[in-house]
mmCIF file with all atom_site columns, C-alpha atoms in Angstrom:
data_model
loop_
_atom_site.group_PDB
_atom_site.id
_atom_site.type_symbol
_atom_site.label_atom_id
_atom_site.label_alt_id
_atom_site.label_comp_id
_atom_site.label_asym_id
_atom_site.label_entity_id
_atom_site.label_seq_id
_atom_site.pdbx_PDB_ins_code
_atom_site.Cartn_x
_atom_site.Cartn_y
_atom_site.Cartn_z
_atom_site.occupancy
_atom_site.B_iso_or_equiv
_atom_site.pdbx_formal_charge
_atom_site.auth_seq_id
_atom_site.auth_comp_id
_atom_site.auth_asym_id
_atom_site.auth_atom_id
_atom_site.pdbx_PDB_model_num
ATOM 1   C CA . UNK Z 1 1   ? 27.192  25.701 -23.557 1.00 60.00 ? 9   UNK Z CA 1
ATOM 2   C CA . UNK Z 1 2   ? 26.840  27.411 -19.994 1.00 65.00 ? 10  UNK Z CA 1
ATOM 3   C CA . UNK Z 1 3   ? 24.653  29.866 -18.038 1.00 65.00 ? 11  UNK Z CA 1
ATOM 4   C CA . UNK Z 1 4   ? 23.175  32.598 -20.341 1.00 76.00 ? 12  UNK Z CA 1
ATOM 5   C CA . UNK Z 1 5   ? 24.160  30.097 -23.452 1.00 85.00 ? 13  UNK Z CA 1
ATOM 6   C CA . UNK Z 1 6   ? 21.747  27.697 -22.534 1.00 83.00 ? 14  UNK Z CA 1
ATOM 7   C CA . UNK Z 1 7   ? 19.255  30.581 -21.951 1.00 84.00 ? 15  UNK Z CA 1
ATOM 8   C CA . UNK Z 1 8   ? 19.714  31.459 -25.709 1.00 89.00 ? 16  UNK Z CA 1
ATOM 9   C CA . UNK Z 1 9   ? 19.524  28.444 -27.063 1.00 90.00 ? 17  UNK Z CA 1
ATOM 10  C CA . UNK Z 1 10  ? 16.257  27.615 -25.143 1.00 90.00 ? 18  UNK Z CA 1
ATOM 11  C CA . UNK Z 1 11  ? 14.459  30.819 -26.368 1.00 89.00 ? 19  UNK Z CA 1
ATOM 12  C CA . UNK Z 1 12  ? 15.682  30.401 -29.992 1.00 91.00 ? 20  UNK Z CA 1
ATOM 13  C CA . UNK Z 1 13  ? 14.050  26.995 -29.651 1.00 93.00 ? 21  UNK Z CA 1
ATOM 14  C CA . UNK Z 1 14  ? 10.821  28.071 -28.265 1.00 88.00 ? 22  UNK Z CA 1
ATOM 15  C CA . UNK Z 1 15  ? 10.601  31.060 -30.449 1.00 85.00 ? 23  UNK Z CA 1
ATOM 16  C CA . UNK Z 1 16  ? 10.645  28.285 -33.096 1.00 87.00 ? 24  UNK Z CA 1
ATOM 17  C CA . UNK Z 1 17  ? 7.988   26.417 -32.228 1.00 87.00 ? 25  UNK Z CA 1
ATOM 18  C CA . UNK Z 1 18  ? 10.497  23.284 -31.591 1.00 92.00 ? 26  UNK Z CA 1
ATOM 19  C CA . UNK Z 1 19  ? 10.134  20.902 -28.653 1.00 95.00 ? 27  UNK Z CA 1
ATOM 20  C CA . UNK Z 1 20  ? 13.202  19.633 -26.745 1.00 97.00 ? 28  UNK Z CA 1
ATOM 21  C CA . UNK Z 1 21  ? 14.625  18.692 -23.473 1.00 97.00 ? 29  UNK Z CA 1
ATOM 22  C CA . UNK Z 1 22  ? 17.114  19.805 -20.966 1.00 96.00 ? 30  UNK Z CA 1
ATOM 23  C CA . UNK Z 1 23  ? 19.228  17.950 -18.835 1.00 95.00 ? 31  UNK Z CA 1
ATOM 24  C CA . UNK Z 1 24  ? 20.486  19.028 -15.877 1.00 94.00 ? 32  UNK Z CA 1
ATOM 25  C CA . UNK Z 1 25  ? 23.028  17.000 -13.981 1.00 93.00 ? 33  UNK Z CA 1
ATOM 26  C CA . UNK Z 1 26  ? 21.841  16.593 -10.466 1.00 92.00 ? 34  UNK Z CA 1
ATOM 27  C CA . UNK Z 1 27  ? 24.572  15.088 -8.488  1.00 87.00 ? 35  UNK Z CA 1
ATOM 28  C CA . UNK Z 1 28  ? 27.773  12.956 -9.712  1.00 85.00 ? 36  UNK Z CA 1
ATOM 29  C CA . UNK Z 1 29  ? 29.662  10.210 -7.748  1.00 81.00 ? 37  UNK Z CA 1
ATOM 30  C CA . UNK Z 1 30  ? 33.402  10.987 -9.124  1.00 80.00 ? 38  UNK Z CA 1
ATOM 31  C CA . UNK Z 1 31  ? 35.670  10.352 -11.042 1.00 76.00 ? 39  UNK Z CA 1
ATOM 32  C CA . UNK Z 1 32  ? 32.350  10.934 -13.549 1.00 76.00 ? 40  UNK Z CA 1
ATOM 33  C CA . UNK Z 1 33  ? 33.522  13.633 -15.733 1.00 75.00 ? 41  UNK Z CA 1
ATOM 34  C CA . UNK Z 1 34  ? 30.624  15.822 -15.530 1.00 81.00 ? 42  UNK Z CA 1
ATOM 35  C CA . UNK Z 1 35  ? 29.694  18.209 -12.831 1.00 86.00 ? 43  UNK Z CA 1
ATOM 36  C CA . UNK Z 1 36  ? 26.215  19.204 -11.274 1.00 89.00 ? 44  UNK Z CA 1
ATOM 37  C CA . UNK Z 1 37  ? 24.850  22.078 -12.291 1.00 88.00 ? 45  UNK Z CA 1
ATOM 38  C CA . UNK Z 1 38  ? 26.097  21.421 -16.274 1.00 90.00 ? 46  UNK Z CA 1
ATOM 39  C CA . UNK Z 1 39  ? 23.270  21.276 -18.558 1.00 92.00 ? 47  UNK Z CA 1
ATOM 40  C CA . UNK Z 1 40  ? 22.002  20.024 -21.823 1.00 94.00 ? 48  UNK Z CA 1
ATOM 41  C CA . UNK Z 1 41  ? 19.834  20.683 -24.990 1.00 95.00 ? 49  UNK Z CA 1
ATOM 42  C CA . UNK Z 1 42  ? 18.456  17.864 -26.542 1.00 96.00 ? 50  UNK Z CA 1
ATOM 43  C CA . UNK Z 1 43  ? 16.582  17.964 -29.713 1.00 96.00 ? 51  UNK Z CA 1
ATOM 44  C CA . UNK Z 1 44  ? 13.555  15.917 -30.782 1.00 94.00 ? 52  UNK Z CA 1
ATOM 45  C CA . UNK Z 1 45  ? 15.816  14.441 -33.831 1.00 95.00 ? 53  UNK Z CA 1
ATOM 46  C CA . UNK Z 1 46  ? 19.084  13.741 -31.149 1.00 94.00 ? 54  UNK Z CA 1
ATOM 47  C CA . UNK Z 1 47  ? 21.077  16.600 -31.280 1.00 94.00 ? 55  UNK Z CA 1
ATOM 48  C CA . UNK Z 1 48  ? 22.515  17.469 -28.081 1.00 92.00 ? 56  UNK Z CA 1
ATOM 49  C CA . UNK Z 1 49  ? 24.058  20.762 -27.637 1.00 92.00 ? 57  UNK Z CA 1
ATOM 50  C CA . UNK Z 1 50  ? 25.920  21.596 -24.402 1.00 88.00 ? 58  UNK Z CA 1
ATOM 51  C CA . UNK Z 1 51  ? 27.548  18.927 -22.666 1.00 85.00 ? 59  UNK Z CA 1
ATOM 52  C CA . UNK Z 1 52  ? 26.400  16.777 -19.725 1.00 85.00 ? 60  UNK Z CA 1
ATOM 53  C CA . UNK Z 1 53  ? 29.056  13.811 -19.359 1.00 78.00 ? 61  UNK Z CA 1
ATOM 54  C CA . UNK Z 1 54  ? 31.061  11.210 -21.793 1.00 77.00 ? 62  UNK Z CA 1
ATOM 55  C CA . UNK Z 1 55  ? 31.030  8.651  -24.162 1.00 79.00 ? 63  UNK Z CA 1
ATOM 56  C CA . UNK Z 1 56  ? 29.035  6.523  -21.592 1.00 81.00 ? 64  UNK Z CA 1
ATOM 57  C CA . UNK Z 1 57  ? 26.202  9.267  -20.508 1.00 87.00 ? 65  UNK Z CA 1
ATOM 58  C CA . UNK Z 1 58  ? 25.617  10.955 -23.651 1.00 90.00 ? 66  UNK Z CA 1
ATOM 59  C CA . UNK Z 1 59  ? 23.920  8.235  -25.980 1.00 91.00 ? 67  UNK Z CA 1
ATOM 60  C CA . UNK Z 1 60  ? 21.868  7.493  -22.899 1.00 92.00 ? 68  UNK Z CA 1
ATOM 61  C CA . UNK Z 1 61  ? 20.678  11.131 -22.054 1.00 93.00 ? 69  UNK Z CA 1
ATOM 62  C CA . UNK Z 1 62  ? 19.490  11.621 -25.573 1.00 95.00 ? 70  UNK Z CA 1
ATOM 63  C CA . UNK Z 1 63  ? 17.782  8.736  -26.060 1.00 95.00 ? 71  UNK Z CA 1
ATOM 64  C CA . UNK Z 1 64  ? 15.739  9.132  -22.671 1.00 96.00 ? 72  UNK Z CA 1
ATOM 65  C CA . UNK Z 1 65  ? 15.256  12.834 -23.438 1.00 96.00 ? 73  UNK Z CA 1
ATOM 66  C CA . UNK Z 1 66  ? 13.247  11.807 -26.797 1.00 97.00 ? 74  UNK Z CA 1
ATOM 67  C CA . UNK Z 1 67  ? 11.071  9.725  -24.494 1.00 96.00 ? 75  UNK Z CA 1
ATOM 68  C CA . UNK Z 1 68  ? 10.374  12.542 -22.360 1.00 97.00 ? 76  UNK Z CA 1
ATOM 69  C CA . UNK Z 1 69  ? 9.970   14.560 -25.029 1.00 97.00 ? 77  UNK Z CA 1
ATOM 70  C CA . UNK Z 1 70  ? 7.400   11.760 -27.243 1.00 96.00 ? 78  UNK Z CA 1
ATOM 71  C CA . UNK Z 1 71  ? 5.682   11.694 -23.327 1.00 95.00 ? 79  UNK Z CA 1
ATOM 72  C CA . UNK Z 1 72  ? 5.791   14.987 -22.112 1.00 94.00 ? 80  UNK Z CA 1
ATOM 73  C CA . UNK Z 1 73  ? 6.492   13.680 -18.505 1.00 95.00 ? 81  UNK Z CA 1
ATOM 74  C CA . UNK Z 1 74  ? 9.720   14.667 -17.152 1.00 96.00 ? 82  UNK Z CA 1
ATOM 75  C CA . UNK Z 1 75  ? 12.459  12.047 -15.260 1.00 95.00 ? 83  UNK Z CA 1
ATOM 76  C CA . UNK Z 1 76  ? 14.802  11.820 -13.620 1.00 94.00 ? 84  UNK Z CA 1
ATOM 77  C CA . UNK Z 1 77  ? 18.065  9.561  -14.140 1.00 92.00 ? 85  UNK Z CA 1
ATOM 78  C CA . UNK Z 1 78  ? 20.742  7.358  -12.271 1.00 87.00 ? 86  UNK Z CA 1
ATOM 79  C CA . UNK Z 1 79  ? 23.013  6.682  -14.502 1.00 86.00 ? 87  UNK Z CA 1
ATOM 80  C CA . UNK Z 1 80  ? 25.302  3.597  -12.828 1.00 82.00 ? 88  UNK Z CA 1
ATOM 81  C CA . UNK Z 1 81  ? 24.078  1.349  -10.412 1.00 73.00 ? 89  UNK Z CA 1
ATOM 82  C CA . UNK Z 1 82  ? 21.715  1.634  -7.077  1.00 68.00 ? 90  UNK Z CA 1
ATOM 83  C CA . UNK Z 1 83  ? 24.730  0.457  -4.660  1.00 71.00 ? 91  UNK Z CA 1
ATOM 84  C CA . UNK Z 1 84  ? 26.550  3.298  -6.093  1.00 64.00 ? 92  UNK Z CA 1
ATOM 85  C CA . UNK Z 1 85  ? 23.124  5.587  -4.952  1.00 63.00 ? 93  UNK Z CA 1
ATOM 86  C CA . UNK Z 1 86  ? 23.665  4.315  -1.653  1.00 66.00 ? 94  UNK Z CA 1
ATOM 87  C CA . UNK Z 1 87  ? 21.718  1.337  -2.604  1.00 64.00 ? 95  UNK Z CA 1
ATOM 88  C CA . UNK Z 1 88  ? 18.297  3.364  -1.475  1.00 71.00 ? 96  UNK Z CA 1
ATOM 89  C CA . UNK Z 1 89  ? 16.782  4.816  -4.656  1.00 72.00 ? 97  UNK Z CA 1
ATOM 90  C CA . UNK Z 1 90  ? 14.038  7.269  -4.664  1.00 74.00 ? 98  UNK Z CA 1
ATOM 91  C CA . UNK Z 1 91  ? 10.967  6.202  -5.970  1.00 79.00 ? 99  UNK Z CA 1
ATOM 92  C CA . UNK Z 1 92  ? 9.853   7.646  -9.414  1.00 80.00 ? 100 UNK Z CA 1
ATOM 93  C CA . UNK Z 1 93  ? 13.858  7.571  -10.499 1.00 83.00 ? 101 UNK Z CA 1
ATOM 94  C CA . UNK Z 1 94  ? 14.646  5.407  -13.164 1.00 82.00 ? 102 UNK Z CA 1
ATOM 95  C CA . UNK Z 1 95  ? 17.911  3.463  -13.001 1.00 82.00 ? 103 UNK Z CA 1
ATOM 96  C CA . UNK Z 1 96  ? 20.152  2.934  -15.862 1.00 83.00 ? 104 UNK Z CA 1
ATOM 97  C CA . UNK Z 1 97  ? 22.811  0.540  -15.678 1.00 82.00 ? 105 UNK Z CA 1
ATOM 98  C CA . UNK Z 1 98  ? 25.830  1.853  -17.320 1.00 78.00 ? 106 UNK Z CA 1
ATOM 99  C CA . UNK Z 1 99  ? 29.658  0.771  -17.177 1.00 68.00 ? 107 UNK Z CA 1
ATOM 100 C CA . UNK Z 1 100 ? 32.080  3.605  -18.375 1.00 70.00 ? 108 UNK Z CA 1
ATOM 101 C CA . UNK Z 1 101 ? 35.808  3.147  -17.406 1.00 67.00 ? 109 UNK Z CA 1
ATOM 102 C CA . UNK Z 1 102 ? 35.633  6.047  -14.904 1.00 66.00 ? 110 UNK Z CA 1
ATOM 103 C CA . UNK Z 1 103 ? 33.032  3.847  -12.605 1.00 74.00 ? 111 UNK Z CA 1
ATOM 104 C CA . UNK Z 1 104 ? 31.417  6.979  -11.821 1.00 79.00 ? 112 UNK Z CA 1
ATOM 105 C CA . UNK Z 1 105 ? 27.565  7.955  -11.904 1.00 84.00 ? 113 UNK Z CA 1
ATOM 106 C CA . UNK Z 1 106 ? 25.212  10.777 -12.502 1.00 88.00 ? 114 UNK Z CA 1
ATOM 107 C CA . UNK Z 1 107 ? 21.821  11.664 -11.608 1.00 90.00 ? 115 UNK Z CA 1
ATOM 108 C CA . UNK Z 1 108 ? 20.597  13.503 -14.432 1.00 94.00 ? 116 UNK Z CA 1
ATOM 109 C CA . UNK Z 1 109 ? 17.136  15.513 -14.070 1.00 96.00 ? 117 UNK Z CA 1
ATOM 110 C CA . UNK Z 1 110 ? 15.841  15.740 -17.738 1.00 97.00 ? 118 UNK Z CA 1
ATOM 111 C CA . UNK Z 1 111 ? 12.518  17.968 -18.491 1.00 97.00 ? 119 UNK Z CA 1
ATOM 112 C CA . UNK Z 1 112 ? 10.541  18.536 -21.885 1.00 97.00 ? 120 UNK Z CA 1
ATOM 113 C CA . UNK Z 1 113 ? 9.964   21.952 -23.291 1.00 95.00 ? 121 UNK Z CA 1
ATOM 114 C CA . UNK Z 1 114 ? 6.880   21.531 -25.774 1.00 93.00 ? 122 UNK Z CA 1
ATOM 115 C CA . UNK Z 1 115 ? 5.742   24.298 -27.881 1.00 89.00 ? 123 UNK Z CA 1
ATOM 116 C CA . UNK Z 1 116 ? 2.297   25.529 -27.075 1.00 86.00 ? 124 UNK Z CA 1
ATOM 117 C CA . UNK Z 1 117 ? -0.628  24.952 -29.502 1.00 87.00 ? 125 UNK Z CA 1
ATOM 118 C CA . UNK Z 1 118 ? -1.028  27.714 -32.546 1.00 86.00 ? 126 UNK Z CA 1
ATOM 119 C CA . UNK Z 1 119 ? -4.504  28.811 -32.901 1.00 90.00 ? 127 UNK Z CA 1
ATOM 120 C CA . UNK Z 1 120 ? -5.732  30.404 -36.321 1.00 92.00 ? 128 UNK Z CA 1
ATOM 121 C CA . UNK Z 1 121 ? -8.823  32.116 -36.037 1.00 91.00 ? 129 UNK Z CA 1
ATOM 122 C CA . UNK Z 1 122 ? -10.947 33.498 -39.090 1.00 90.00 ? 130 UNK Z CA 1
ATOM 123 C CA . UNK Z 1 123 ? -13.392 35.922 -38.759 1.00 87.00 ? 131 UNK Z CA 1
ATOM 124 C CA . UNK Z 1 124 ? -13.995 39.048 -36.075 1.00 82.00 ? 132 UNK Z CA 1
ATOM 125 C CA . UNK Z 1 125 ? -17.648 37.630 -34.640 1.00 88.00 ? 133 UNK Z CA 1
ATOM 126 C CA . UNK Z 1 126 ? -18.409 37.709 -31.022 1.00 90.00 ? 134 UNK Z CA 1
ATOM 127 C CA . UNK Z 1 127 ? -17.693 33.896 -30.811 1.00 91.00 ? 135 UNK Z CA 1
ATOM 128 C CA . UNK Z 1 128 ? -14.108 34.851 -32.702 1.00 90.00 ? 136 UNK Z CA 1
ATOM 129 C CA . UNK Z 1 129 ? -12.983 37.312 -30.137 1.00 89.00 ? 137 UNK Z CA 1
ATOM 130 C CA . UNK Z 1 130 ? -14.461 34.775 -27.596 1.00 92.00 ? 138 UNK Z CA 1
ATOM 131 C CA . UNK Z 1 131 ? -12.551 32.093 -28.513 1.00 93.00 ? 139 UNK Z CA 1
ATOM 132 C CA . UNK Z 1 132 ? -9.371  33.901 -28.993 1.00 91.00 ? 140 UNK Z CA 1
ATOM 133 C CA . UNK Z 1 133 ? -9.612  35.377 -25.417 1.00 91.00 ? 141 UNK Z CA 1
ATOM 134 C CA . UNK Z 1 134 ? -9.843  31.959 -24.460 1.00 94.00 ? 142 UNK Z CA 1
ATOM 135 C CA . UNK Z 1 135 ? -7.068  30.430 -26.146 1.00 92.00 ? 143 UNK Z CA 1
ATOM 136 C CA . UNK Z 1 136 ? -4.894  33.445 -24.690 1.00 89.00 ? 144 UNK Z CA 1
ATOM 137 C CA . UNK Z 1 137 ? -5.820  32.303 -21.285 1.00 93.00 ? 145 UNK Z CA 1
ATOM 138 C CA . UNK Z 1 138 ? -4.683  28.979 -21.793 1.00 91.00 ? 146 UNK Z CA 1
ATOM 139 C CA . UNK Z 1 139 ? -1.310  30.038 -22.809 1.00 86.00 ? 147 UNK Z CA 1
ATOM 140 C CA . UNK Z 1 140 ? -1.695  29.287 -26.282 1.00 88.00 ? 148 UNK Z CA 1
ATOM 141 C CA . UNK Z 1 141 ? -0.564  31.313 -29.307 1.00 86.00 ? 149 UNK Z CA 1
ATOM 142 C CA . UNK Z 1 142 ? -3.431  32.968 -31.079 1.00 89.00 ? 150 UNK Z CA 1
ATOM 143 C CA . UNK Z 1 143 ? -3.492  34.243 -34.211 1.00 89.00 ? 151 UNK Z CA 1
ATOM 144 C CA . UNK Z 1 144 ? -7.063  36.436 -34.916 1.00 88.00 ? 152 UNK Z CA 1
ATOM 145 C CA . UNK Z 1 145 ? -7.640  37.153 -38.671 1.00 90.00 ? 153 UNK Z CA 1
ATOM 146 C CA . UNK Z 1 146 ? -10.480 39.125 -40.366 1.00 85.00 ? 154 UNK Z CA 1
ATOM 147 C CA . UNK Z 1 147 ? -11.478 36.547 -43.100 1.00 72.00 ? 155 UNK Z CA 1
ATOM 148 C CA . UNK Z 1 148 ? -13.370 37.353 -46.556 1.00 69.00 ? 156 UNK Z CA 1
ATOM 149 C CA . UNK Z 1 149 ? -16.757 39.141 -46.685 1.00 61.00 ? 157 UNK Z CA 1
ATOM 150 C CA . UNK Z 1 150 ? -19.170 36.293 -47.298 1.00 55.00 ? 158 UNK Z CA 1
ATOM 151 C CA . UNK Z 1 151 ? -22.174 38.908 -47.009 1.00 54.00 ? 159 UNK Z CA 1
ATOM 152 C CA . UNK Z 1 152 ? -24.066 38.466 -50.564 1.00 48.00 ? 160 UNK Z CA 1
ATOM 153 C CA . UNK Z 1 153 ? -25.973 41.015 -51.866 1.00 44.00 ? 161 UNK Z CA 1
#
């Protein structure tokens, strides 16, 4: 999954109401098998669709995704060890020690894509509209239904 691919997939997701995460490989220490720039979908049940390194980063990248997808708080990754960062590590970047035959490493950036709240609204009042305007400024999906006639006569 590349470029406009990713794009797709991302907007299918969203259009969905699903929350996921991509990862986005940062910078690689070769021979890793990835490449920066290459990016991943990851699911909230563990599916990953596009491809963001081997056997050794994969099971790693999905598992942190679906803690930065329970936590909503993006991260970012070194996957390897700090003297192959150079031995000075950012703060803030979380260090996972892998060992993969290659001996490479990645820095993977991985962000969470949360659906926005759905808001249902019954009724066309003053304090309907109201509230509706304000959900809409926050971003969130509104939905603004006339409800039943509860006028008795």
């Amino acid at each position: 999954m590349e470029g406009m691919d990713v794009l797709a997939e991302m907007d299918e997701l969203t259009r969905g109401g699903q929350a996921f995460a991509l990862a986005t490989v940062v910078w690689r220490q070769p021979p890793s098998s990835s490449q920066p720039g290459a990016r991943a979908i990851i699911t909230a049940d563990g599916e990953l669709r596009g491809w963001i390194g081997g056997a050794c980063a994969e099971p790693v990248v999905v598992r942190e995704a679906q803690r930065v997808i329970a936590e909503g708080t993006a991260r970012l990754l070194l996957l390897g060890t700090p003297d192959q960062f150079g031995g000075a590590v950012p703060d803030g970047m979380t260090v996972i020690p892998i060992a993969c035959q290659s001996e490479g490493a990645l820095e993977i950036y991985i962000e969470p894509v949360l659906p926005v709240p759905h808001l249902v609204i019954i009724g066309v009042s003053p304090m309907a509209r109201t509230l509706a305007s304000l959900a809409g400024a926050l971003g969130w999906r509104t939905d603004l239904i006339q409800g039943p006639d509860f006028a008795t006569g």
